[in-house]
Amino acid sequence: MAEIYKAVFTCPELDEREVWYVSSKKHAELMMRRHISTPRTKKKAMRYEHATYSLSVTPVFESTGDASYDPRP
């Protein structure tokens, strides 16, 4: 089974909470950067300049390394 993570972005000052299911912690950080940036300039949006926000990433499914492959004919 593949590794799946639950990423929760919260900004209590703006009363925001977003939940994403991603394949890696790096992808969770990418989603957060896309969420807080402006579409055209990719800079941080003005509403997030002085706001406090956080991202928590927790595993949902972890890989055991077994792909159920049987090499016997």
Coordinates of C-alpha atoms in Angstrom, one line a residue:
M1 CA 0.0 0.0 0.0
A2 CA 1.3 3.5 -0.8
E3 CA 2.1 6.1 1.8
I4 CA -0.7 8.6 2.3
Y5 CA -0.5 11.7 4.5
K6 CA -3.2 14.0 5.8
A7 CA -2.1 17.6 5.7
V8 CA -4.1 20.1 7.7
F9 CA -3.6 23.9 7.1
T10 CA -5.0 26.1 9.8
C11 CA -5.1 29.9 10.1
P12 CA -7.1 30.9 13.2
E13 CA -6.9 34.6 12.5
L14 CA -8.7 34.2 9.2
D15 CA -10.8 31.3 10.4
E16 CA -9.5 28.9 7.7
R17 CA -9.0 25.2 7.8
E18 CA -8.0 23.2 4.7
V19 CA -7.4 19.4 4.6
W20 CA -5.4 17.7 1.8
Y21 CA -4.5 14.1 1.3
V22 CA -1.0 13.9 -0.2
S23 CA 1.6 11.4 -1.1
S24 CA 4.5 13.0 0.8
K25 CA 5.4 15.7 3.3
K26 CA 7.1 17.7 0.6
H27 CA 3.9 17.7 -1.4
A28 CA 2.0 19.0 1.6
E29 CA 4.4 21.9 1.9
L30 CA 3.9 22.6 -1.8
M31 CA 0.1 22.6 -1.4
M32 CA 0.4 25.1 1.5
R33 CA 2.7 27.4 -0.6
R34 CA 0.1 27.3 -3.4
H35 CA -2.7 28.1 -1.0
I36 CA -1.0 31.1 0.6
S37 CA 0.4 32.6 -2.7
T38 CA -1.2 34.8 -5.3
P39 CA -2.0 33.1 -8.6
R40 CA -0.1 35.4 -10.9
T41 CA 3.0 36.5 -9.0
K42 CA 3.5 33.5 -6.7
K43 CA 4.2 35.9 -3.8
K44 CA 2.6 35.5 -0.4
A45 CA -0.9 37.0 -0.4
M46 CA -1.4 40.1 1.6
R47 CA -3.9 38.5 4.0
Y48 CA -1.2 36.0 5.1
E49 CA 1.6 38.6 5.5
H50 CA 0.9 39.1 9.3
A51 CA -1.3 36.2 9.9
T52 CA -0.3 33.1 11.9
Y53 CA -0.8 29.8 10.1
S54 CA 0.3 26.2 10.6
L55 CA 0.6 23.0 8.7
S56 CA 0.4 19.6 10.4
V57 CA 1.1 16.4 8.5
T58 CA 0.2 13.0 9.9
P59 CA 0.4 9.6 8.2
V60 CA -2.8 7.9 7.2
F61 CA -1.5 4.8 5.5
E62 CA 2.1 3.7 5.8
S63 CA 3.9 1.4 3.4
T64 CA 5.1 -2.0 4.7
G65 CA 7.3 -2.6 1.7
D66 CA 5.3 -5.6 0.5
A67 CA 3.7 -5.2 -2.9
S68 CA 2.1 -8.6 -2.7
Y69 CA 4.4 -9.8 -5.5
D70 CA 5.1 -13.6 -5.6
P71 CA 8.1 -14.4 -7.8
R72 CA 7.2 -18.1 -8.0
P73 CA 5.8 -19.3 -11.3

